[in-house]
Amino acid sequence: FGSSSTHNNHDFLECLTVQLQSSNSATDAIYSPSNATYASLLLTQNLRPGSTTPNKPLLIFTPFYDHEIRAAIHCSKKLGLQIRVRSGGHDYEGLSSTSRNNPFVVVDLRNLRTVTISADEKTAWVQVGATLGQLYHTLAQKSRTLAFTAGVCPTVGVGGHFSGGGYGMMSRKHAIAADNVVDAKVMNADGKIFDRRSMGEDLFWAIRGGGGTSFGIVLAFKVNLVTVPETVTVFNVTRTSEQNATQLVHRWQYIADKVDENLLLRLFLRSVTSPVTGNRTVIASFTTLYLGGVHDLLPLMKQQFPELGLVEKDCTEMSWIESILFFAGLQNQPLDILLNRTTPSTVFFKGKSDYVTEPIPVDGLQGIWRFLHEEAENRAELQFSPYGGVLSSFSESETPFPHRSGNIFMIHYGVMWDSQGNQEAEKHVSWMRRLYGYMAAYVSKSPRAAYFNYRDLDLGINNSGNTSYEQASVWGLKYFKNNFKRLVRVKTKVDPTNFFRNEQSVPSLYSS
């Protein structure tokens, strides 16, 4: 840090300490770079490409109470420092933990993680610092048949996941997490807390798919729980190119969004070395959840996707919570592993997303395979996540999340590498961008859509201060389509001075 950063650091620390002491709060939740815990708190789940040392926060603050968050907002405004709010740290571009504009402070909400379940009402209040794993674990303690529809990675924080959408293995039956949010508590830039009734329907609409951090600090969500059978069925069937993978993937596109809504057939595509030929081959993993028993699943698969050749021994019946462990790659682990917050990793990662509205032809798929073979074995992966089912029953404007009917599936692109340095990063990010360029012919257009929770700064970026509607719409229309205009109106109303901002935050018209 330079002298000005050191000065800011001291000023913010002094301001926050005074604020906390005035409310009889402990000051041991403040971590500066000289504190040993700071480095472990700084570690995010997805390291940004190019460097292990992006701009670091002056301080990391881990409040326990609402008034402590209010104190951080007060000091931020008084000293003109940005704050970044984090719940789980999985942000794909690290925007919850880093900033292109020093100085800034991270408010890490990991200590706001109470989950309160009302089994009779089939609802839960979930504080945003809870992880998906903790939510699922708490549900499992209450019931074998109460569940929630959200993502598969247990260390993801509720705050970012729910407010950005929240696709998961039950989304074709029970929609996304944001569709099941029925109330929330949000703190604004003045430190005032609102619930659904007092915040109004516009802001409540915005934080269910439009991202929370543009509009305020979401403290908790109330969600409707879903009822699942006592027994569900999972399978993970893999096929290589030599085993007809290309034709199966091609055929999958014609049925994935049309099969029974209790069935979600997800596809993972990687390049590996064939044990048969010794050459690189594509491996397609059909990773599936069926909300029912195997004897109902088998005739369904035989009718709707006979080409896969699914047989009973491919399938495993289990409880819903056991399926959470299965899809997270934690089979045969104790349930308490879902309470782990961290997955220590020094892997660098770049992700992107697309939506597909017409099946990709075989020669288009073969082009994808060629790209996968360019990267090191098992280091690049495409996920094809099917839509249809109940997702198609929502209008595009019901929530800010616009990806509804007409989408066959979403593509998630991911590439990982271990070596530090900009040269190594540039090699892999360049590969990803070339693949993304190749895919333009096969995916949605006008706009080319993207999923906000798979954040991608390649789509566009705000100015370091305030930004215009025109500039922000370059990325905003891709994530939110026509909903972006309403999001900007909400932002202008609830945060006119653009206090809550980052590289891809919704802009306020007053401050542009």
Short mmCIF file of C-alpha atoms in Angstrom, two decimals:
data_model
loop_
_atom_site.label_atom_id
_atom_site.label_comp_id
_atom_site.label_asym_id
_atom_site.label_seq_id
_atom_site.Cartn_x
_atom_site.Cartn_y
_atom_site.Cartn_z
CA PHE A 1 0.00 0.00 0.00
CA GLY A 2 1.10 3.57 -0.66
CA SER A 3 1.01 6.32 1.95
CA SER A 4 -2.54 7.41 1.01
CA SER A 5 -3.79 3.82 1.42
CA THR A 6 -2.09 3.56 4.79
CA HIS A 7 -3.77 6.82 5.77
CA ASN A 8 -7.18 5.56 4.59
CA ASN A 9 -6.60 2.30 6.40
CA HIS A 10 -5.94 4.07 9.68
CA ASP A 11 -8.84 6.50 9.23
CA PHE A 12 -11.35 3.75 8.45
CA LEU A 13 -10.08 1.58 11.30
CA GLU A 14 -10.38 4.51 13.70
CA CYS A 15 -13.86 5.45 12.44
CA LEU A 16 -15.15 1.88 12.61
CA THR A 17 -13.64 1.30 16.05
CA VAL A 18 -15.33 4.42 17.42
CA GLN A 19 -18.67 3.43 15.88
CA LEU A 20 -18.50 -0.08 17.27
CA GLN A 21 -17.42 1.00 20.74
CA SER A 22 -20.30 3.48 20.88
CA SER A 23 -22.69 0.56 20.46
CA ASN A 24 -20.72 -1.72 22.82
CA SER A 25 -19.72 -4.01 19.93
CA ALA A 26 -16.43 -5.89 19.91
CA THR A 27 -13.81 -4.67 17.45
CA ASP A 28 -12.19 -8.07 16.88
CA ALA A 29 -14.12 -8.58 13.62
CA ILE A 30 -11.84 -6.08 11.83
CA TYR A 31 -8.89 -7.56 9.93
CA SER A 32 -6.12 -5.46 8.41
CA PRO A 33 -3.29 -6.72 6.16
CA SER A 34 -1.06 -6.97 9.24
CA ASN A 35 -3.45 -9.47 10.82
CA ALA A 36 -2.70 -13.18 10.26
CA THR A 37 -6.37 -14.00 9.55
CA TYR A 38 -6.61 -11.38 6.79
CA ALA A 39 -4.91 -13.58 4.15
CA SER A 40 -7.24 -16.55 4.74
CA LEU A 41 -10.30 -14.30 4.61
CA LEU A 42 -9.05 -12.72 1.39
CA LEU A 43 -8.91 -16.08 -0.41
CA THR A 44 -11.82 -16.28 -2.84
CA GLN A 45 -13.21 -19.43 -4.41
CA ASN A 46 -12.49 -18.26 -7.95
CA LEU A 47 -9.14 -16.54 -8.29
CA ARG A 48 -9.13 -13.86 -10.94
CA PRO A 49 -7.02 -14.54 -14.04
CA GLY A 50 -3.65 -12.91 -14.27
CA SER A 51 -2.49 -12.50 -10.72
CA THR A 52 -2.85 -13.82 -7.20
CA THR A 53 -2.58 -10.28 -5.86
CA PRO A 54 -5.32 -8.09 -7.33
CA ASN A 55 -6.09 -4.84 -5.56
CA LYS A 56 -6.55 -5.78 -1.93
CA PRO A 57 -9.01 -4.29 0.53
CA LEU A 58 -7.72 -1.92 3.21
CA LEU A 59 -9.69 -3.93 5.73
CA ILE A 60 -11.96 -6.97 5.89
CA PHE A 61 -14.85 -6.55 8.31
CA THR A 62 -16.92 -9.57 9.45
CA PRO A 63 -19.92 -8.09 11.31
CA PHE A 64 -22.30 -10.10 13.48
CA TYR A 65 -25.13 -7.57 13.79
CA ASP A 66 -27.09 -5.15 11.63
CA HIS A 67 -25.83 -2.08 13.52
CA GLU A 68 -22.24 -3.12 12.78
CA ILE A 69 -22.97 -3.14 9.04
CA ARG A 70 -24.57 0.28 9.49
CA ALA A 71 -21.32 1.47 11.09
CA ALA A 72 -19.32 0.27 8.06
CA ILE A 73 -21.65 2.16 5.71
CA HIS A 74 -21.30 5.31 7.84
CA CYS A 75 -17.49 5.17 7.76
CA SER A 76 -17.45 4.37 4.05
CA LYS A 77 -19.56 7.44 3.26
CA LYS A 78 -17.65 9.68 5.68
CA LEU A 79 -14.25 8.78 4.19
CA GLY A 80 -15.30 8.27 0.57
CA LEU A 81 -14.22 4.62 0.47
CA GLN A 82 -16.06 1.97 -1.50
CA ILE A 83 -17.34 -1.15 0.19
CA ARG A 84 -17.63 -4.57 -1.39
CA VAL A 85 -20.13 -7.00 0.13
CA ARG A 86 -19.45 -10.72 0.19
CA SER A 87 -21.45 -13.73 1.37
CA GLY A 88 -19.59 -16.78 0.01
CA GLY A 89 -16.79 -15.48 -2.20
CA HIS A 90 -17.67 -17.44 -5.36
CA ASP A 91 -18.01 -14.36 -7.56
CA TYR A 92 -16.60 -15.40 -10.97
CA GLU A 93 -14.69 -12.16 -11.44
CA GLY A 94 -13.87 -11.60 -7.77
CA LEU A 95 -15.95 -8.43 -7.56
CA SER A 96 -17.04 -9.23 -4.00
CA SER A 97 -13.42 -9.26 -2.82
CA THR A 98 -11.41 -7.07 -5.19
CA SER A 99 -11.70 -3.76 -6.96
CA ARG A 100 -9.99 -2.09 -9.87
CA ASN A 101 -10.21 1.09 -7.82
CA ASN A 102 -8.42 1.33 -4.53
CA PRO A 103 -9.09 2.08 -1.77
CA PHE A 104 -12.00 -0.10 -0.64
CA VAL A 105 -13.18 -2.24 2.27
CA VAL A 106 -14.77 -5.72 2.21
CA VAL A 107 -17.83 -6.33 4.38
CA ASP A 108 -17.89 -10.12 4.69
CA LEU A 109 -21.27 -11.38 5.91
CA ARG A 110 -20.11 -14.89 6.87
CA ASN A 111 -21.31 -14.40 10.46
CA LEU A 112 -24.88 -13.65 9.37
CA ARG A 113 -25.75 -17.28 8.77
CA THR A 114 -28.81 -18.19 10.79
CA VAL A 115 -31.29 -20.50 9.07
CA THR A 116 -34.76 -20.59 10.66
CA ILE A 117 -37.16 -23.17 9.26
CA SER A 118 -40.92 -23.20 9.71
CA ALA A 119 -41.81 -26.76 8.71
CA ASP A 120 -45.56 -26.13 9.12
CA GLU A 121 -45.53 -23.15 6.77
CA LYS A 122 -42.90 -24.76 4.52
CA THR A 123 -40.83 -21.58 4.63
CA ALA A 124 -37.38 -20.58 5.87
CA TRP A 125 -35.62 -17.32 6.74
CA VAL A 126 -32.02 -17.62 5.56
CA GLN A 127 -29.39 -15.02 6.38
CA VAL A 128 -27.20 -14.24 3.40
CA GLY A 129 -23.92 -15.41 4.98
CA ALA A 130 -25.22 -18.98 5.15
CA THR A 131 -23.94 -21.35 2.48
CA LEU A 132 -26.11 -23.60 0.34
CA GLY A 133 -24.56 -26.54 2.18
CA GLN A 134 -25.63 -25.13 5.54
CA LEU A 135 -29.17 -24.50 4.27
CA TYR A 136 -29.45 -28.04 2.90
CA HIS A 137 -27.94 -29.54 6.09
CA THR A 138 -30.41 -27.61 8.28
CA LEU A 139 -33.33 -28.77 6.13
CA ALA A 140 -32.17 -32.39 6.40
CA GLN A 141 -32.24 -32.16 10.20
CA LYS A 142 -35.90 -31.15 10.02
CA SER A 143 -37.39 -33.38 7.37
CA ARG A 144 -36.71 -36.02 4.71
CA THR A 145 -39.11 -34.35 2.30
CA LEU A 146 -38.55 -30.60 2.73
CA ALA A 147 -35.96 -29.21 0.33
CA PHE A 148 -34.95 -26.08 -1.54
CA THR A 149 -34.22 -25.55 -5.21
CA ALA A 150 -30.76 -24.02 -5.64
CA GLY A 151 -27.25 -24.84 -6.82
CA VAL A 152 -25.07 -27.91 -6.33
CA CYS A 153 -21.92 -26.36 -4.85
CA PRO A 154 -22.28 -26.38 -1.04
CA THR A 155 -19.79 -23.58 -0.33
CA VAL A 156 -21.67 -20.98 -2.40
CA GLY A 157 -23.09 -18.16 -0.28
CA VAL A 158 -26.84 -17.60 -0.24
CA GLY A 159 -26.60 -13.81 -0.76
CA GLY A 160 -25.13 -13.77 -4.25
CA HIS A 161 -26.71 -17.03 -5.40
CA PHE A 162 -30.34 -16.18 -4.57
CA SER A 163 -30.15 -12.54 -5.66
CA GLY A 164 -28.62 -13.50 -9.03
CA GLY A 165 -31.01 -16.33 -9.88
CA GLY A 166 -29.98 -19.70 -8.46
CA TYR A 167 -30.30 -22.54 -11.00
CA GLY A 168 -30.08 -26.09 -9.63
CA MET A 169 -30.85 -29.76 -10.22
CA MET A 170 -34.58 -29.28 -9.42
CA SER A 171 -35.11 -26.13 -11.50
CA ARG A 172 -37.21 -27.81 -14.19
CA LYS A 173 -39.66 -28.89 -11.45
CA HIS A 174 -39.36 -26.12 -8.86
CA ALA A 175 -37.83 -23.16 -10.80
CA ILE A 176 -34.81 -21.22 -9.54
CA ALA A 177 -34.01 -19.97 -6.04
CA ALA A 178 -35.09 -16.39 -6.83
CA ASP A 179 -38.52 -17.60 -7.95
CA ASN A 180 -39.10 -19.01 -4.46
CA VAL A 181 -38.13 -15.89 -2.49
CA VAL A 182 -41.21 -14.44 -0.74
CA ASP A 183 -39.68 -11.79 1.54
CA ALA A 184 -36.33 -10.20 2.30
CA LYS A 185 -34.54 -7.76 4.58
CA VAL A 186 -32.43 -5.10 2.86
CA MET A 187 -30.29 -2.28 4.30
CA ASN A 188 -30.04 0.83 2.17
CA ALA A 189 -27.24 3.42 1.90
CA ASP A 190 -28.68 5.29 4.89
CA GLY A 191 -28.49 2.19 7.08
CA LYS A 192 -32.26 1.71 7.17
CA ILE A 193 -33.67 -1.83 6.99
CA PHE A 194 -36.71 -2.70 4.90
CA ASP A 195 -38.78 -5.83 4.45
CA ARG A 196 -40.92 -6.64 1.42
CA ARG A 197 -43.82 -4.53 2.60
CA SER A 198 -41.77 -1.44 3.42
CA MET A 199 -39.32 -1.65 0.51
CA GLY A 200 -42.08 -1.87 -2.11
CA GLU A 201 -42.53 -4.31 -4.95
CA ASP A 202 -40.03 -2.63 -7.30
CA LEU A 203 -37.01 -3.21 -5.05
CA PHE A 204 -38.31 -6.64 -4.05
CA TRP A 205 -38.55 -7.49 -7.75
CA ALA A 206 -35.00 -6.24 -8.42
CA ILE A 207 -33.23 -8.34 -5.78
CA ARG A 208 -34.74 -11.58 -7.09
CA GLY A 209 -32.43 -12.10 -10.08
CA GLY A 210 -30.98 -8.61 -10.58
CA GLY A 211 -28.20 -9.08 -8.05
CA GLY A 212 -28.43 -7.64 -4.55
CA THR A 213 -25.30 -5.53 -4.37
CA SER A 214 -26.45 -2.83 -6.81
CA PHE A 215 -29.37 -1.82 -4.61
CA GLY A 216 -28.29 -2.23 -1.00
CA ILE A 217 -27.09 -4.91 1.38
CA VAL A 218 -29.48 -7.86 1.49
CA LEU A 219 -29.40 -9.30 5.01
CA ALA A 220 -31.79 -12.26 4.71
CA PHE A 221 -34.24 -13.97 2.40
CA LYS A 222 -37.49 -15.71 3.25
CA VAL A 223 -38.09 -18.61 0.87
CA ASN A 224 -40.80 -21.12 0.11
CA LEU A 225 -39.53 -24.64 0.62
CA VAL A 226 -40.45 -27.44 -1.78
CA THR A 227 -41.66 -30.95 -1.08
CA VAL A 228 -39.64 -33.82 -2.56
CA PRO A 229 -40.23 -37.59 -2.53
CA GLU A 230 -38.54 -39.60 0.22
CA THR A 231 -36.70 -41.41 -2.56
CA VAL A 232 -35.04 -39.78 -5.56
CA THR A 233 -32.89 -41.41 -8.24
CA VAL A 234 -29.53 -40.27 -9.58
CA PHE A 235 -27.21 -41.48 -12.30
CA ASN A 236 -24.02 -40.34 -13.96
CA VAL A 237 -23.61 -42.18 -17.26
CA THR A 238 -20.49 -41.38 -19.30
CA ARG A 239 -19.88 -41.95 -23.00
CA THR A 240 -16.77 -41.17 -25.05
CA SER A 241 -16.56 -40.24 -28.73
CA GLU A 242 -15.89 -43.91 -29.47
CA GLN A 243 -19.12 -44.75 -27.63
CA ASN A 244 -21.26 -42.46 -29.77
CA ALA A 245 -20.98 -39.38 -27.49
CA THR A 246 -21.37 -36.91 -30.36
CA GLN A 247 -24.64 -38.42 -31.58
CA LEU A 248 -25.94 -38.70 -28.00
CA VAL A 249 -25.18 -35.05 -27.24
CA HIS A 250 -26.82 -34.07 -30.51
CA ARG A 251 -29.93 -36.10 -29.70
CA TRP A 252 -30.01 -34.81 -26.08
CA GLN A 253 -30.66 -31.29 -27.41
CA TYR A 254 -33.99 -32.38 -28.86
CA ILE A 255 -35.35 -33.85 -25.61
CA ALA A 256 -33.57 -32.13 -22.67
CA ASP A 257 -36.10 -29.30 -22.30
CA LYS A 258 -39.11 -31.48 -23.16
CA VAL A 259 -38.77 -34.51 -20.86
CA ASP A 260 -40.84 -34.96 -17.71
CA GLU A 261 -40.23 -31.97 -15.39
CA ASN A 262 -39.24 -34.34 -12.56
CA LEU A 263 -36.21 -35.26 -14.66
CA LEU A 264 -33.17 -33.01 -15.12
CA LEU A 265 -30.52 -34.41 -17.49
CA ARG A 266 -27.41 -32.26 -17.18
CA LEU A 267 -24.41 -32.71 -19.47
CA PHE A 268 -20.72 -32.25 -18.63
CA LEU A 269 -18.25 -32.29 -21.54
CA ARG A 270 -14.48 -32.70 -21.17
CA SER A 271 -11.48 -33.88 -23.19
CA VAL A 272 -9.54 -36.87 -21.85
CA THR A 273 -7.05 -39.43 -23.12
CA SER A 274 -8.82 -42.53 -24.39
CA PRO A 275 -7.68 -45.73 -22.66
CA VAL A 276 -8.54 -47.53 -25.91
CA THR A 277 -6.72 -45.46 -28.53
CA GLY A 278 -4.31 -43.37 -26.45
CA ASN A 279 -5.59 -40.30 -28.30
CA ARG A 280 -7.68 -37.49 -26.90
CA THR A 281 -11.41 -38.11 -26.86
CA VAL A 282 -14.43 -36.22 -25.64
CA ILE A 283 -16.25 -37.64 -22.65
CA ALA A 284 -19.89 -36.72 -22.12
CA SER A 285 -21.28 -37.21 -18.60
CA PHE A 286 -25.07 -37.37 -18.37
CA THR A 287 -25.53 -36.32 -14.73
CA THR A 288 -29.12 -36.67 -13.68
CA LEU A 289 -31.64 -36.20 -10.88
CA TYR A 290 -35.09 -37.78 -11.05
CA LEU A 291 -37.65 -36.88 -8.38
CA GLY A 292 -38.95 -40.40 -7.99
CA GLY A 293 -37.94 -44.06 -7.91
CA VAL A 294 -35.88 -46.00 -10.41
CA HIS A 295 -38.83 -48.09 -11.59
CA ASP A 296 -40.63 -44.95 -12.72
CA LEU A 297 -37.46 -43.49 -14.22
CA LEU A 298 -36.49 -46.43 -16.45
CA PRO A 299 -39.65 -46.53 -18.62
CA LEU A 300 -39.50 -42.73 -18.87
CA MET A 301 -35.93 -42.85 -20.17
CA LYS A 302 -36.75 -45.71 -22.52
CA GLN A 303 -39.59 -43.66 -23.98
CA GLN A 304 -37.88 -40.24 -24.15
CA PHE A 305 -34.14 -40.95 -24.50
CA PRO A 306 -33.72 -44.62 -25.48
CA GLU A 307 -30.45 -43.82 -27.28
CA LEU A 308 -28.63 -43.49 -23.94
CA GLY A 309 -29.34 -47.14 -23.12
CA LEU A 310 -29.91 -46.51 -19.41
CA VAL A 311 -30.23 -49.67 -17.30
CA GLU A 312 -31.11 -50.19 -13.66
CA LYS A 313 -27.54 -50.76 -12.48
CA ASP A 314 -26.63 -47.26 -13.73
CA CYS A 315 -29.06 -45.76 -11.21
CA THR A 316 -28.96 -45.24 -7.46
CA GLU A 317 -31.96 -44.52 -5.26
CA MET A 318 -31.30 -42.22 -2.30
CA SER A 319 -32.76 -39.39 -0.24
CA TRP A 320 -32.73 -35.83 -1.55
CA ILE A 321 -29.99 -34.78 0.89
CA GLU A 322 -27.84 -37.73 -0.25
CA SER A 323 -28.27 -36.47 -3.82
CA ILE A 324 -26.81 -33.12 -2.67
CA LEU A 325 -23.66 -35.00 -1.61
CA PHE A 326 -23.68 -36.99 -4.87
CA PHE A 327 -23.78 -33.94 -7.16
CA ALA A 328 -21.17 -32.13 -5.07
CA GLY A 329 -18.79 -35.10 -5.47
CA LEU A 330 -19.00 -35.86 -1.74
CA GLN A 331 -20.53 -39.35 -1.85
CA ASN A 332 -19.99 -41.46 1.28
CA GLN A 333 -18.97 -38.39 3.29
CA PRO A 334 -20.69 -37.50 6.57
CA LEU A 335 -23.52 -35.00 6.21
CA ASP A 336 -21.63 -32.47 8.35
CA ILE A 337 -19.22 -31.91 5.44
CA LEU A 338 -21.95 -29.64 4.05
CA LEU A 339 -21.13 -27.19 6.84
CA ASN A 340 -17.57 -26.62 5.56
CA ARG A 341 -17.29 -23.08 4.24
CA THR A 342 -14.05 -23.29 2.34
CA THR A 343 -12.65 -25.37 -0.49
CA PRO A 344 -9.01 -24.24 -0.37
CA SER A 345 -7.72 -23.89 -3.88
CA THR A 346 -5.00 -22.05 -5.76
CA VAL A 347 -6.58 -22.80 -9.11
CA PHE A 348 -7.12 -19.93 -11.53
CA PHE A 349 -10.41 -19.92 -13.35
CA LYS A 350 -12.30 -18.17 -16.14
CA GLY A 351 -15.98 -18.76 -16.87
CA LYS A 352 -18.53 -17.62 -19.44
CA SER A 353 -22.10 -18.52 -20.35
CA ASP A 354 -24.51 -18.74 -23.28
CA TYR A 355 -28.10 -19.73 -24.02
CA VAL A 356 -29.08 -22.11 -26.82
CA THR A 357 -32.45 -21.82 -28.55
CA GLU A 358 -31.87 -24.13 -31.56
CA PRO A 359 -30.02 -27.47 -31.46
CA ILE A 360 -26.34 -27.26 -32.38
CA PRO A 361 -25.67 -29.42 -35.49
CA VAL A 362 -23.20 -32.31 -35.38
CA ASP A 363 -20.47 -30.39 -37.22
CA GLY A 364 -20.91 -27.55 -34.71
CA LEU A 365 -20.40 -30.00 -31.83
CA GLN A 366 -17.31 -31.43 -33.53
CA GLY A 367 -15.88 -27.91 -33.65
CA ILE A 368 -16.38 -27.66 -29.87
CA TRP A 369 -14.53 -30.97 -29.43
CA ARG A 370 -11.55 -29.57 -31.35
CA PHE A 371 -11.40 -26.63 -28.96
CA LEU A 372 -11.59 -28.93 -25.92
CA HIS A 373 -8.65 -30.97 -27.24
CA GLU A 374 -6.52 -27.81 -27.40
CA GLU A 375 -6.56 -27.41 -23.62
CA ALA A 376 -4.78 -29.75 -21.19
CA GLU A 377 -6.67 -32.91 -20.27
CA ASN A 378 -9.57 -32.32 -17.86
CA ARG A 379 -8.79 -28.61 -17.49
CA ALA A 380 -11.63 -27.26 -19.59
CA GLU A 381 -15.28 -28.19 -19.25
CA LEU A 382 -18.61 -27.30 -20.79
CA GLN A 383 -21.83 -27.77 -18.84
CA PHE A 384 -25.11 -27.99 -20.72
CA SER A 385 -27.91 -27.26 -18.23
CA PRO A 386 -31.42 -27.96 -19.54
CA TYR A 387 -34.33 -25.55 -19.30
CA GLY A 388 -38.01 -26.15 -20.03
CA GLY A 389 -40.40 -27.56 -17.45
CA VAL A 390 -41.72 -24.99 -14.98
CA LEU A 391 -39.00 -22.49 -16.00
CA SER A 392 -41.00 -21.85 -19.16
CA SER A 393 -44.15 -20.96 -17.20
CA PHE A 394 -42.71 -17.63 -15.97
CA SER A 395 -42.82 -14.54 -18.14
CA GLU A 396 -39.45 -12.92 -18.95
CA SER A 397 -40.34 -9.91 -16.82
CA GLU A 398 -41.73 -11.70 -13.74
CA THR A 399 -38.29 -11.36 -12.14
CA PRO A 400 -35.12 -9.72 -13.53
CA PHE A 401 -33.92 -13.24 -14.50
CA PRO A 402 -35.24 -13.32 -18.11
CA HIS A 403 -34.12 -16.75 -19.33
CA ARG A 404 -37.45 -18.54 -19.64
CA SER A 405 -39.34 -20.20 -22.48
CA GLY A 406 -37.55 -20.69 -25.78
CA ASN A 407 -34.27 -21.77 -24.20
CA ILE A 408 -33.28 -25.39 -24.68
CA PHE A 409 -30.27 -25.15 -22.39
CA MET A 410 -27.63 -22.90 -20.90
CA ILE A 411 -23.93 -23.41 -21.59
CA HIS A 412 -21.36 -22.82 -18.86
CA TYR A 413 -17.78 -22.60 -20.14
CA GLY A 414 -14.97 -23.10 -17.66
CA VAL A 415 -11.18 -23.38 -17.88
CA MET A 416 -8.72 -23.86 -14.99
CA TRP A 417 -4.96 -23.56 -14.68
CA ASP A 418 -2.39 -23.63 -11.87
CA SER A 419 0.55 -21.49 -12.99
CA GLN A 420 0.73 -17.87 -11.91
CA GLY A 421 1.54 -14.98 -14.18
CA ASN A 422 -0.15 -12.95 -16.87
CA GLN A 423 1.33 -14.94 -19.75
CA GLU A 424 -0.20 -18.20 -18.56
CA ALA A 425 -3.51 -16.50 -17.83
CA GLU A 426 -3.59 -14.86 -21.24
CA LYS A 427 -3.11 -18.23 -22.95
CA HIS A 428 -6.15 -19.79 -21.28
CA VAL A 429 -8.38 -16.73 -21.36
CA SER A 430 -7.54 -16.28 -25.05
CA TRP A 431 -8.55 -19.90 -25.67
CA MET A 432 -11.86 -19.28 -23.90
CA ARG A 433 -12.52 -16.15 -25.93
CA ARG A 434 -11.80 -17.95 -29.20
CA LEU A 435 -14.22 -20.72 -28.27
CA TYR A 436 -16.80 -18.11 -27.29
CA GLY A 437 -16.29 -16.41 -30.67
CA TYR A 438 -16.75 -19.74 -32.46
CA MET A 439 -20.02 -20.37 -30.56
CA ALA A 440 -21.64 -17.11 -31.73
CA ALA A 441 -23.24 -18.91 -34.67
CA TYR A 442 -24.98 -21.45 -32.42
CA VAL A 443 -26.36 -19.46 -29.48
CA SER A 444 -28.94 -16.76 -28.71
CA LYS A 445 -28.69 -13.45 -30.52
CA SER A 446 -29.92 -9.85 -30.11
CA PRO A 447 -28.90 -9.93 -27.35
CA ARG A 448 -26.48 -12.82 -26.95
CA ALA A 449 -27.71 -13.75 -23.48
CA ALA A 450 -25.65 -14.59 -20.39
CA TYR A 451 -26.38 -15.72 -16.82
CA PHE A 452 -25.63 -13.06 -14.20
CA ASN A 453 -24.37 -15.59 -11.63
CA TYR A 454 -21.68 -16.66 -14.13
CA ARG A 455 -20.37 -13.11 -14.17
CA ASP A 456 -18.14 -12.21 -17.11
CA LEU A 457 -16.37 -8.84 -17.38
CA ASP A 458 -15.62 -9.54 -21.06
CA LEU A 459 -19.25 -8.56 -21.70
CA GLY A 460 -18.59 -4.97 -20.69
CA ILE A 461 -17.52 -2.89 -17.74
CA ASN A 462 -18.56 0.30 -15.96
CA ASN A 463 -16.42 3.40 -15.59
CA SER A 464 -14.46 3.57 -12.36
CA GLY A 465 -16.73 6.35 -11.08
CA ASN A 466 -20.21 6.71 -12.46
CA THR A 467 -21.33 5.18 -15.71
CA SER A 468 -24.02 5.90 -18.29
CA TYR A 469 -27.05 3.80 -19.17
CA GLU A 470 -25.61 3.30 -22.68
CA GLN A 471 -22.32 1.98 -21.34
CA ALA A 472 -23.90 -0.30 -18.75
CA SER A 473 -26.50 -1.62 -21.19
CA VAL A 474 -23.67 -3.24 -23.21
CA TRP A 475 -23.47 -5.90 -20.50
CA GLY A 476 -26.83 -5.29 -18.81
CA LEU A 477 -29.00 -6.31 -21.76
CA LYS A 478 -27.11 -9.61 -22.05
CA TYR A 479 -27.82 -10.59 -18.46
CA PHE A 480 -31.30 -9.09 -18.07
CA LYS A 481 -32.70 -8.38 -21.57
CA ASN A 482 -35.55 -5.82 -21.40
CA ASN A 483 -35.59 -6.05 -17.59
CA PHE A 484 -32.43 -3.94 -17.48
CA LYS A 485 -34.39 -0.72 -18.03
CA ARG A 486 -36.58 -1.43 -15.01
CA LEU A 487 -33.52 -2.34 -12.93
CA VAL A 488 -31.98 1.05 -13.75
CA ARG A 489 -35.22 2.79 -12.71
CA VAL A 490 -35.23 0.90 -9.40
CA LYS A 491 -31.57 1.71 -8.80
CA THR A 492 -32.14 5.40 -9.52
CA LYS A 493 -34.99 5.42 -6.98
CA VAL A 494 -33.37 3.47 -4.12
CA ASP A 495 -29.68 4.43 -4.49
CA PRO A 496 -29.60 7.70 -6.46
CA THR A 497 -26.02 8.58 -5.44
CA ASN A 498 -24.72 5.19 -6.70
CA PHE A 499 -23.20 4.35 -3.31
CA PHE A 500 -23.42 0.60 -3.98
CA ARG A 501 -21.37 0.04 -7.11
CA ASN A 502 -18.87 -2.25 -8.79
CA GLU A 503 -17.57 -3.01 -12.27
CA GLN A 504 -20.94 -4.46 -13.31
CA SER A 505 -23.43 -2.78 -11.00
CA VAL A 506 -26.70 -1.32 -12.27
CA PRO A 507 -26.18 2.45 -12.74
CA SER A 508 -28.23 5.28 -11.29
CA LEU A 509 -29.44 7.77 -13.88
CA TYR A 510 -28.95 10.66 -11.46
CA SER A 511 -25.23 9.97 -11.10
CA SER A 512 -24.36 9.32 -14.76
#
